[in-house]
Tab-separated table of C-alpha atoms in Angstrom:
chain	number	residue	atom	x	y	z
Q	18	UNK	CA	36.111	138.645	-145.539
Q	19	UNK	CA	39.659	138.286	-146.269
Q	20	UNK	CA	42.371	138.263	-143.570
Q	21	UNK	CA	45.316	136.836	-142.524
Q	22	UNK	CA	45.539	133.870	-140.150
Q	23	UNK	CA	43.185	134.682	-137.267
Q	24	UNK	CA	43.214	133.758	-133.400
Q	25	UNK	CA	40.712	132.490	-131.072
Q	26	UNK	CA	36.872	133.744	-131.766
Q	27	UNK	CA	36.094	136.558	-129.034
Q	28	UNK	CA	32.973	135.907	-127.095
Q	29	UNK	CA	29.761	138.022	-128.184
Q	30	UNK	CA	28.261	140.372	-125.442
Q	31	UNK	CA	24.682	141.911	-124.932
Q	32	UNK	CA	24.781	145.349	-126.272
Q	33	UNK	CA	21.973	148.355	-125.583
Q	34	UNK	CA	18.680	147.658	-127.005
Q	35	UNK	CA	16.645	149.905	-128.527
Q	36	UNK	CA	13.024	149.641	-130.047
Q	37	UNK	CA	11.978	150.811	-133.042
Q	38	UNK	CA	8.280	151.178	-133.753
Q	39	UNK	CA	7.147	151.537	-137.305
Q	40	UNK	CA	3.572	153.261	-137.839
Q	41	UNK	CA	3.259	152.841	-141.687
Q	42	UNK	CA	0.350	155.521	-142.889
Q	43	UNK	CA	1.235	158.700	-144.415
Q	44	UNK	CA	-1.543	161.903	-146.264
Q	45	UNK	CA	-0.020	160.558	-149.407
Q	46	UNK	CA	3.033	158.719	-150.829
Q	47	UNK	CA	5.966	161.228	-151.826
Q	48	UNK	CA	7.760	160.504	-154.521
Q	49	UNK	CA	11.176	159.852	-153.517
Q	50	UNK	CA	10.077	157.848	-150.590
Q	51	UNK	CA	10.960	154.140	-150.592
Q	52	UNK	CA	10.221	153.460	-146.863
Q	53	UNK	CA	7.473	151.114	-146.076
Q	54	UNK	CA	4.546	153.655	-146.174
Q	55	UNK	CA	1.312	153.251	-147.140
Q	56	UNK	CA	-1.385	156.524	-148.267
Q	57	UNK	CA	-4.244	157.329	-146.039
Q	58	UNK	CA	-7.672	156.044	-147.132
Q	59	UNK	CA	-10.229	156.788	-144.609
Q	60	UNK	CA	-10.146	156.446	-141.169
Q	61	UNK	CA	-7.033	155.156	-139.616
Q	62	UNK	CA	-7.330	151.582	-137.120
Q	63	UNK	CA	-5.556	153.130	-134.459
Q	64	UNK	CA	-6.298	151.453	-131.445
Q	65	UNK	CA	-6.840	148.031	-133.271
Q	66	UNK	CA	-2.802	148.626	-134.557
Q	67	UNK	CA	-1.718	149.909	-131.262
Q	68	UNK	CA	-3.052	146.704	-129.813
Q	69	UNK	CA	-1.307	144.853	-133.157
Q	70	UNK	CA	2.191	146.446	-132.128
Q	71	UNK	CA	1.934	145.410	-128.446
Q	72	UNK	CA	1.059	142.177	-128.977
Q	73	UNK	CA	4.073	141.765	-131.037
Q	74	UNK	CA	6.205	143.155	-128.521
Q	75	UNK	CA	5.244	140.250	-126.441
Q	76	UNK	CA	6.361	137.667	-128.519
Q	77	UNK	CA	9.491	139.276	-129.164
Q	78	UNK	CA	10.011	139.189	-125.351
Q	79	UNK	CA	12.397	136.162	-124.924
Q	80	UNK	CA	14.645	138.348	-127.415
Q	81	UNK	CA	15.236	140.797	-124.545
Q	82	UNK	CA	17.575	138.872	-122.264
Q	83	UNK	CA	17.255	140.985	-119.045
Q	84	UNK	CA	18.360	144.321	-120.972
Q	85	UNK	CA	16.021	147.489	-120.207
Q	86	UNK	CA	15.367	149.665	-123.209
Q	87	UNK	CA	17.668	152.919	-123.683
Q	88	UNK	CA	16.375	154.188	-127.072
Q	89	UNK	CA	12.696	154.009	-129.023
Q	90	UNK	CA	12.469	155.689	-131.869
Q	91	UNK	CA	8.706	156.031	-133.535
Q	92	UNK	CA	8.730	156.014	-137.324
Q	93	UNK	CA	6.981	155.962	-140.271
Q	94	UNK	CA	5.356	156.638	-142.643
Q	95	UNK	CA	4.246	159.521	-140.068
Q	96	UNK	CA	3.926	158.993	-136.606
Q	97	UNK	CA	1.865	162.235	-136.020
Q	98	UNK	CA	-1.482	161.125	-137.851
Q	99	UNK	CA	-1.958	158.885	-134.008
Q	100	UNK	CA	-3.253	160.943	-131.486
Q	101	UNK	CA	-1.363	161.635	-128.494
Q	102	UNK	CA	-3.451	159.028	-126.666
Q	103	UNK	CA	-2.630	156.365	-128.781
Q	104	UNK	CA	1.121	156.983	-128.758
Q	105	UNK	CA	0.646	157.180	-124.902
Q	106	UNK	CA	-0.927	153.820	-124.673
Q	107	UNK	CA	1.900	152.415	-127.062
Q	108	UNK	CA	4.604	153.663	-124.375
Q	109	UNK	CA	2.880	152.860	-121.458
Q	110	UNK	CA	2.204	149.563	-122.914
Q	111	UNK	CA	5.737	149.076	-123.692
Q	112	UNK	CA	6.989	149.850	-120.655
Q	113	UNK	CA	4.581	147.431	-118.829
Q	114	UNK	CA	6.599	144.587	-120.959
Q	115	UNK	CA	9.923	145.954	-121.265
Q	116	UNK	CA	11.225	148.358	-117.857
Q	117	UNK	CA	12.771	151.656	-119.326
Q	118	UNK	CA	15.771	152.944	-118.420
Q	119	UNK	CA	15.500	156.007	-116.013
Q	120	UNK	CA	17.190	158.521	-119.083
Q	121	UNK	CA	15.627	156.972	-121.915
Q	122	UNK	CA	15.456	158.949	-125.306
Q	123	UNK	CA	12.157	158.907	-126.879
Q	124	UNK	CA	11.579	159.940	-130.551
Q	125	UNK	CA	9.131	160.234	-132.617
Q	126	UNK	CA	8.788	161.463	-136.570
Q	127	UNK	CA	6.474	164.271	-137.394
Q	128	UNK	CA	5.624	166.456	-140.475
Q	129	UNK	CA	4.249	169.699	-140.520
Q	130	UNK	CA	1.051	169.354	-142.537
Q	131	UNK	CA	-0.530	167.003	-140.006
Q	132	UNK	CA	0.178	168.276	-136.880
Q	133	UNK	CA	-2.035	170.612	-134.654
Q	134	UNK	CA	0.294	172.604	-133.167
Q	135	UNK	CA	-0.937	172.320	-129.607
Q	136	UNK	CA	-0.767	168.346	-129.940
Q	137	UNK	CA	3.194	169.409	-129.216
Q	138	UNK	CA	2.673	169.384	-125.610
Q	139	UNK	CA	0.208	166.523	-125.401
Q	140	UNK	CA	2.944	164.067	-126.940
Q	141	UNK	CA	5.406	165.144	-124.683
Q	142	UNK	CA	2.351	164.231	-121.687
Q	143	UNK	CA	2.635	160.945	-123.633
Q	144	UNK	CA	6.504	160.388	-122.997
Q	145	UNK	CA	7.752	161.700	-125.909
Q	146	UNK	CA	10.935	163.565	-125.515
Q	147	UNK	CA	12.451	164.251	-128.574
Q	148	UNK	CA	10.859	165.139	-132.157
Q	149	UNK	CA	12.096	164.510	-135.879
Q	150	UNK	CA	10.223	167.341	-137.825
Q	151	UNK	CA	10.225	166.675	-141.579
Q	152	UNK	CA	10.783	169.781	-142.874
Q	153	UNK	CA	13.034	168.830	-145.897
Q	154	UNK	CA	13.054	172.380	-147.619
Q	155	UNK	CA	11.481	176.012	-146.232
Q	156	UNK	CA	11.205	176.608	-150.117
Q	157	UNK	CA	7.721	176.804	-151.858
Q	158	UNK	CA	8.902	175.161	-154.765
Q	159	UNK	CA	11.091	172.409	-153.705
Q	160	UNK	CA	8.224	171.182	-151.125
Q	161	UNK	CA	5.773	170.948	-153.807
Q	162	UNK	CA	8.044	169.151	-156.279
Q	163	UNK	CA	9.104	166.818	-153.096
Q	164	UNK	CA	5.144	165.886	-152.700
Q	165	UNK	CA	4.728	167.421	-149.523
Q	166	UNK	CA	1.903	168.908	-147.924
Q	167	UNK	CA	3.037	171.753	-145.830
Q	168	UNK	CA	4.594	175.037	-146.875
Q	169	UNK	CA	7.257	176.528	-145.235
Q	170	UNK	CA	5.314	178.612	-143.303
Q	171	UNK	CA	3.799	175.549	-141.030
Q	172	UNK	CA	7.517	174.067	-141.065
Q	173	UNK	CA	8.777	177.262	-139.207
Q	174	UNK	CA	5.649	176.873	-136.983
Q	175	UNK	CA	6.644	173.509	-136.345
Q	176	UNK	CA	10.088	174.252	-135.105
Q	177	UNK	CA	9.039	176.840	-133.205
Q	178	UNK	CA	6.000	174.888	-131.305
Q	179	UNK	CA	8.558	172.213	-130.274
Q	180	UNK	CA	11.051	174.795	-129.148
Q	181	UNK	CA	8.470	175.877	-126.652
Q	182	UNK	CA	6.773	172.863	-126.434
Q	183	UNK	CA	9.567	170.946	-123.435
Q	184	UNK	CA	10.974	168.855	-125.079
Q	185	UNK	CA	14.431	167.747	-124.375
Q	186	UNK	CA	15.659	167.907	-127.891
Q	187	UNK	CA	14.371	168.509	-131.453
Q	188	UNK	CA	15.523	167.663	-134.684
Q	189	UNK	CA	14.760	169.213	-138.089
Q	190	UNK	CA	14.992	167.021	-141.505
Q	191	UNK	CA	16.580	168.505	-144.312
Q	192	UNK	CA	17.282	167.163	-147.872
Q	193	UNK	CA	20.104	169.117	-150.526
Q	194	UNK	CA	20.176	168.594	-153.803
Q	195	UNK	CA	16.785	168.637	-154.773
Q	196	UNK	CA	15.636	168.879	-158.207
Q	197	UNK	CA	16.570	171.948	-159.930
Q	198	UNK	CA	18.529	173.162	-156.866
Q	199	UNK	CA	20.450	176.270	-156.857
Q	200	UNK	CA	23.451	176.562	-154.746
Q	201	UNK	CA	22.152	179.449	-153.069
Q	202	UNK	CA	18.744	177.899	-151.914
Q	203	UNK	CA	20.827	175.147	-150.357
Q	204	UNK	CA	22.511	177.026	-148.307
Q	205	UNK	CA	19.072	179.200	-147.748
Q	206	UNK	CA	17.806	176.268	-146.390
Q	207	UNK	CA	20.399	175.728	-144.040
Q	208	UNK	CA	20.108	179.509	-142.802
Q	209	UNK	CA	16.606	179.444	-142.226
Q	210	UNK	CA	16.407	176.226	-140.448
Q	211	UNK	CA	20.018	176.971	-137.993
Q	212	UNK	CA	17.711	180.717	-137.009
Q	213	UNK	CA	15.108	178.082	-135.599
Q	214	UNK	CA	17.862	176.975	-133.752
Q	215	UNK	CA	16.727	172.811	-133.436
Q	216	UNK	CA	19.543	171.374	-131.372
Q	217	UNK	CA	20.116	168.532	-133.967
Q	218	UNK	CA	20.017	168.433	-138.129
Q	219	UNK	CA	19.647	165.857	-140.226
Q	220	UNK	CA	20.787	167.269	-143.238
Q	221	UNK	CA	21.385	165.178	-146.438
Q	222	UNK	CA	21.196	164.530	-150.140
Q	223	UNK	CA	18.226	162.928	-152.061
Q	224	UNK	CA	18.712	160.365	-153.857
Q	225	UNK	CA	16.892	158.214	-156.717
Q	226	UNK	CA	15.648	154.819	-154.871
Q	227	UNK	CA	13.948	152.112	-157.026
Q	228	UNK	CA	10.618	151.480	-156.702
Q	229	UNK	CA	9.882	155.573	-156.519
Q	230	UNK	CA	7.808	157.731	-158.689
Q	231	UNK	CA	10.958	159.583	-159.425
Q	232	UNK	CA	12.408	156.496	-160.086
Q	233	UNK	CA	10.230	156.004	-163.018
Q	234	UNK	CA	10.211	159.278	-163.413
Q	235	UNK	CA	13.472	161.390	-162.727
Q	236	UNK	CA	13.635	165.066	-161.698
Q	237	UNK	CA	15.864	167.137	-163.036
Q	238	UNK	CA	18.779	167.142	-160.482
Q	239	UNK	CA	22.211	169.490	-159.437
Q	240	UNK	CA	25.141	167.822	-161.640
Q	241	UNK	CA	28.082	166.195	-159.453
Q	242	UNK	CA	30.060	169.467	-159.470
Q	243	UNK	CA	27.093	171.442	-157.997
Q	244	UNK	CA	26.202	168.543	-155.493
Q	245	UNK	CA	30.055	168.666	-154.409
Q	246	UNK	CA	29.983	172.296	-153.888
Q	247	UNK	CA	26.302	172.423	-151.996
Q	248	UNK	CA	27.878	169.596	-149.233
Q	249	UNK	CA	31.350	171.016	-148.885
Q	250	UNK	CA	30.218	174.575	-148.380
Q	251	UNK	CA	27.180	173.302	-146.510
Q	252	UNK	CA	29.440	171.248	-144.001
Q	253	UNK	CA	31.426	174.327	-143.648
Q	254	UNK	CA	28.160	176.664	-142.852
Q	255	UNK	CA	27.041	174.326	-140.261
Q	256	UNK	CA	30.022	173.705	-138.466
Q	257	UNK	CA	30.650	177.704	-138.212
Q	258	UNK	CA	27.186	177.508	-136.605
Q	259	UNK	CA	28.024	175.328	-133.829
Q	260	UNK	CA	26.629	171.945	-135.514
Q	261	UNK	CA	29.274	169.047	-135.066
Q	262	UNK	CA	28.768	166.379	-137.704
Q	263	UNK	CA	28.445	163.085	-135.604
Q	264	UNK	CA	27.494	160.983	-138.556
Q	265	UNK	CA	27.512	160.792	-142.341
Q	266	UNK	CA	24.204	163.018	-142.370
Q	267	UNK	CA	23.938	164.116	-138.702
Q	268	UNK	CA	24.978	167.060	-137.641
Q	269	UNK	CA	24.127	168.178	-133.469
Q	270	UNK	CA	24.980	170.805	-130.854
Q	271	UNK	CA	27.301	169.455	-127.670
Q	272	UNK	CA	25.373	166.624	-126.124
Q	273	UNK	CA	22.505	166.843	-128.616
Q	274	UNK	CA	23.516	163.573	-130.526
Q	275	UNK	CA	20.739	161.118	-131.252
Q	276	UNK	CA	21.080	157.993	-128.961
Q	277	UNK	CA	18.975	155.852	-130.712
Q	278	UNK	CA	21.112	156.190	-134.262
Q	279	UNK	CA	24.284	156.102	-132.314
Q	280	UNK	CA	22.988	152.426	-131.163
Q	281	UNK	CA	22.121	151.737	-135.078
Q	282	UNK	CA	25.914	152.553	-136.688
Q	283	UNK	CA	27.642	150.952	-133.232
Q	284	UNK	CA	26.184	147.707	-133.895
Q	285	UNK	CA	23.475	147.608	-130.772
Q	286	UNK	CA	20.360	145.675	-130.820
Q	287	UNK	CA	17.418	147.119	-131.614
Q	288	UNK	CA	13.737	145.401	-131.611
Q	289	UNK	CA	11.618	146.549	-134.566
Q	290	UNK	CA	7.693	146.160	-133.914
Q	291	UNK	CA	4.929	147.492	-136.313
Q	292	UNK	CA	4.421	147.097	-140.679
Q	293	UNK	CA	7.830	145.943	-142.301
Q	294	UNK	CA	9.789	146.628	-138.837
Q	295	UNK	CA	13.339	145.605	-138.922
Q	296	UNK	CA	14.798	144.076	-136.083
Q	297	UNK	CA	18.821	143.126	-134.791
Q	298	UNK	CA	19.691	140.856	-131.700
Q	299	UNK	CA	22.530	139.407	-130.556
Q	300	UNK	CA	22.328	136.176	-128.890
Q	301	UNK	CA	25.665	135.563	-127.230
Q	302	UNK	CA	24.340	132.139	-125.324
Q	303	UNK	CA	23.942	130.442	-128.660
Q	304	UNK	CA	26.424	132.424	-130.489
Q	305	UNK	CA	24.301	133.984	-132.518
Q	306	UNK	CA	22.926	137.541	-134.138
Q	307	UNK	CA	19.871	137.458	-136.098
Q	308	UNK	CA	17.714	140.248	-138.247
Q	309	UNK	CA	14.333	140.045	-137.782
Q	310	UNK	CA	11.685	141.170	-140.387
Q	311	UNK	CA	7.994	141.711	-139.766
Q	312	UNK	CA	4.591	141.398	-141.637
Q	313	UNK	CA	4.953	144.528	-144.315
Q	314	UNK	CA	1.655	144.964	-145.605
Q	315	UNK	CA	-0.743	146.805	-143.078
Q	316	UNK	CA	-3.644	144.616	-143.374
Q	317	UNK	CA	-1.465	141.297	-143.253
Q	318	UNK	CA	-0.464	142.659	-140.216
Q	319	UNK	CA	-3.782	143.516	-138.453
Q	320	UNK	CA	-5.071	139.715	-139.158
Q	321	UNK	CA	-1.562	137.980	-138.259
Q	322	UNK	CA	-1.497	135.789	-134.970
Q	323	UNK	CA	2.345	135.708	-135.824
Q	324	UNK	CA	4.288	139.198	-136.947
Q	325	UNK	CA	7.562	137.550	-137.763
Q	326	UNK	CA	7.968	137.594	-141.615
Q	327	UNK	CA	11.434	136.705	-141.875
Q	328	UNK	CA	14.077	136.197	-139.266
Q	329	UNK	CA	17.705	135.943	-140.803
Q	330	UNK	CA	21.039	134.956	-138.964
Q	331	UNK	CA	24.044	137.361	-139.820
Q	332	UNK	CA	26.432	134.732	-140.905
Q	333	UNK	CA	29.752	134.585	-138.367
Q	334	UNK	CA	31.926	135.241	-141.435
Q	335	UNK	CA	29.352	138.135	-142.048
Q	336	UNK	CA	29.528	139.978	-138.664
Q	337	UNK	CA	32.766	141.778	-139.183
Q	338	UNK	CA	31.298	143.828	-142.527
Q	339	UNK	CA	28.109	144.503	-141.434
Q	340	UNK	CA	30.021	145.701	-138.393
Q	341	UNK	CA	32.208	148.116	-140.149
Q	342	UNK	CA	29.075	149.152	-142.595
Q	343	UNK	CA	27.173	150.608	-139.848
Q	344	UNK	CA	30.155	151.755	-137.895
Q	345	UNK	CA	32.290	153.968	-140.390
Q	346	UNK	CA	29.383	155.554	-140.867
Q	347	UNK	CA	30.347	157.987	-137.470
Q	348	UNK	CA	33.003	160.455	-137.282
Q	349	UNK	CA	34.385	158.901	-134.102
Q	350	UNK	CA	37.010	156.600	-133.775
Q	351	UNK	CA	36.374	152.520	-133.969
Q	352	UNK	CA	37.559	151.399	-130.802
Q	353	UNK	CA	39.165	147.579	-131.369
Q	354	UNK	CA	37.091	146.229	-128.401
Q	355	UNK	CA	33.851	147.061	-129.497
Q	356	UNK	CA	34.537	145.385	-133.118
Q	357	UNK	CA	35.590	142.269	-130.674
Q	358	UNK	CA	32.330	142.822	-128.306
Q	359	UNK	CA	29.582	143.123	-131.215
Q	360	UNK	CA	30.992	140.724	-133.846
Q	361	UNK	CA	32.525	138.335	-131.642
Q	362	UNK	CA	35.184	138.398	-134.132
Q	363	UNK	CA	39.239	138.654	-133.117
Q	364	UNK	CA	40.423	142.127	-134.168
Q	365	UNK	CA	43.353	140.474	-136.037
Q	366	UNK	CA	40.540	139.936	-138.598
Q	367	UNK	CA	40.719	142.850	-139.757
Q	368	UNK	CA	44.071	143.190	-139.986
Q	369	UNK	CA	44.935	142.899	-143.819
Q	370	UNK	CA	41.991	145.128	-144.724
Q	371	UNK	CA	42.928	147.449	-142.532
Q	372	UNK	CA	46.249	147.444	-143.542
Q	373	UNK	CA	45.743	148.064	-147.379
Q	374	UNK	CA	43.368	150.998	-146.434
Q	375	UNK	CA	45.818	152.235	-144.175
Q	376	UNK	CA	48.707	152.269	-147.278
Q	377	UNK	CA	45.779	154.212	-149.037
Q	378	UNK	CA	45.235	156.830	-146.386
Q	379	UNK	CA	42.093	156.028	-145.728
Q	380	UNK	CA	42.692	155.583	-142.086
Q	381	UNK	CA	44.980	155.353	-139.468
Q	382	UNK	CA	45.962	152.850	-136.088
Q	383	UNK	CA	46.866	153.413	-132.591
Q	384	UNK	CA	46.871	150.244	-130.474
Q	385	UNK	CA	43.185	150.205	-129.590
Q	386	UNK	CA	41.588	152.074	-132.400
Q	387	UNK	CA	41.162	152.323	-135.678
Q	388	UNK	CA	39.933	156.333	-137.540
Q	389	UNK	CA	39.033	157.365	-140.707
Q	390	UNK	CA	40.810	160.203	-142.330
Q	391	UNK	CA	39.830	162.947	-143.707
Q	392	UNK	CA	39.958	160.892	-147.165
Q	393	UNK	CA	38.318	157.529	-145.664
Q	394	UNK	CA	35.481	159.626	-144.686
Q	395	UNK	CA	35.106	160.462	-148.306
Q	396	UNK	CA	35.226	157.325	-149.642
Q	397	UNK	CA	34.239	154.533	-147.147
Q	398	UNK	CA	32.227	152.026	-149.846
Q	399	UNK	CA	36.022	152.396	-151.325
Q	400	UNK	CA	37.584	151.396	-148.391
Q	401	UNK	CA	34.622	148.574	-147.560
Q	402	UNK	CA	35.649	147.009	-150.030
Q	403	UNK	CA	38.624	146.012	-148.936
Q	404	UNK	CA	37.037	143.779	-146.399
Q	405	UNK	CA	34.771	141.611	-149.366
């Protein structure tokens, strides 16, 4: 991190904490997936990884420091293969360990293909209050060349069911620039899924991961002029439809934002329970933040007396980049406290950084905040790297 002389270290503070619980089985692997997912095969060990995942949120207890829990988020894999009773006893069970806080956000991942419709309302009995449907495209082709294993017929139910279905919020998952993707069936795509009318979209552009089928073997995909021309037009269409994007690939209705992510790119804690969970404290007593990584394969994981993998301190000259690499990934402005807060780190680190990528007009300074332009916003693994 390069900077000019800096002042006195700033003392680290307890920020929200969130849980993240990872349930790793999916129907079948798609092919641009590189999360830690795992096919079905047979009959899933529900209860016996329900009781896996709250015995690990024991021993990651003394991590909690008094702090009640303001986010969960319920991932995958897909979530929506566990009955609603299971997912009940995983909240209840949490909140026996951990107390809730009286507004918290609850979210959990679903696709189409494996939901019974009327299980809507029996996860929201659970606690659920907000759902991530992954729709991806309402186009025959593109969902069959994406591996997945609903049409767009059930995706449409889907949105519709949670709609009706209570829940506080909903959000529909949608990918542009898909293999052989026209311009017009992006924006199709966006259409059809804004006349569902979800109050959040997550709308943003595959890409090639290692380790992926299409990795080893690559789809034909838009060139960089189409790609540029799908997300500036798209960006355009949703914000004429009342979507303000929040974050790089988030786009909500007023007060619709997710919480949870909002803790992610502002630096909170989060605990991460379940197959390959990832995990982020701060511990300001021993002036400290640490990563924590968990058992990834799901049958290590069932036998384990001890989930911890890995747990990996964030080095103090570290904190300020992986600061700014979640943070610049939302729209809003970086207020000079928080940096100080989360990173325990003087703002005056920052300062020749910011200063070259403010001669670049990548952003600009008042006295307690720092904001991306329009530019910055563009390019901000440019302007990271002027704080290597």
């Amino acid at each position: 991190m390069s900077s000019t002389a800096v002042t006195t270290a700033m003392k680290l503070e307890l920020p929200p904490l969130s849980l993240y619980i990872h349930i790793p089985w999916c129907v079948q692997k798609c092919p641009y997936c590189d999360f830690n997912s795992h096919g079905q095969n047979g009959e899933l060990p529900q209860e016996a990884y329900v009781d896996a995942l709250l015995e690990d949120l024991r021993q990651d207890l003394h991590l909690v420091q008094g702090r009640q829990i303001h986010t969960i988020f319920i991932g995958g894999g897909t979530p929506s293969l566990f009955d609603a009773l299971q997912i009940k006893r995983i909240l209840d069970g949490a909140n026996s360990l951990i107390p809730f806080s009286d507004n918290i956000e609850i979210t959990m991942e679903a696709n189409p293909g494996t939901l019974e419709h009327d299980d809507f309302s029996a996860y929201r009995a659970a606690g659920v209050t907000r759902l991530s449907i992954g729709v991806q495209s309402f186009s025959k082709d593109k969902l069959n060349l994406l591996g997945r294993i609903h049409d767009q017929n059930e995706a449409q139910v889907a949105a519709q069911k949670a709609s009706q279905a209570g829940y506080l919020s909903f959000n529909l998952d949608l990918m542009h620039g898909l293999p052989n993707q026209s311009f017009a069936e992006a924006m199709a795509d966006i259409d059809t899924a804004a006349a569902l009318n979800p109050p959040h979209l997550s709308w943003y552009q595959l890409t090639i991961e290692p380790n992926t089928l299409f990795h080893s073997k690559p789809p034909q995909l838009p060139d960089d002029e189409a790609l540029w021309h799908i997300y500036e037009q798209g960006q355009q269409k949703l914000a004429a439809l009342g979507y303000e994007q929040y974050e790089i690939s988030a786009y909500a209705k007023p007060g619709y934002q997710c919480r949870h992510n909002l803790n992610y790119w502002q630096f909170g804690d989060y605990l991460g329970i379940g197959c390959g969970a990832h995990g982020k404290v701060t511990l300001p007593k021993e002036n400290r933040i640490i990563r924590t990584v968990k058992i990834k394969h799901p049958k290590g994981y069932l036998s384990a007396s001890n989930y911890t993998f890995e747990s990996i301190e964030v080095a103090e000259e570290d904190r300020a980049l992986e600061y700014l690499m979640n943070r610049l990934r939302l729209m809003t402005p970086i207020p000079k406290q928080e940096f100080e807060l989360r990173t325990g780190q003087h703002r005056d680190t920052l300062t020749e950084g910011m200063e070259k990528a403010k001669q670049r007009g990548l952003l600009t300074e008042s006295a307690e905040h720092w904001q991306l332009t329009s530019k910055g916003h563009m390019f901000v693994n440019d302007l990271l790297t002027q704080f290597c």
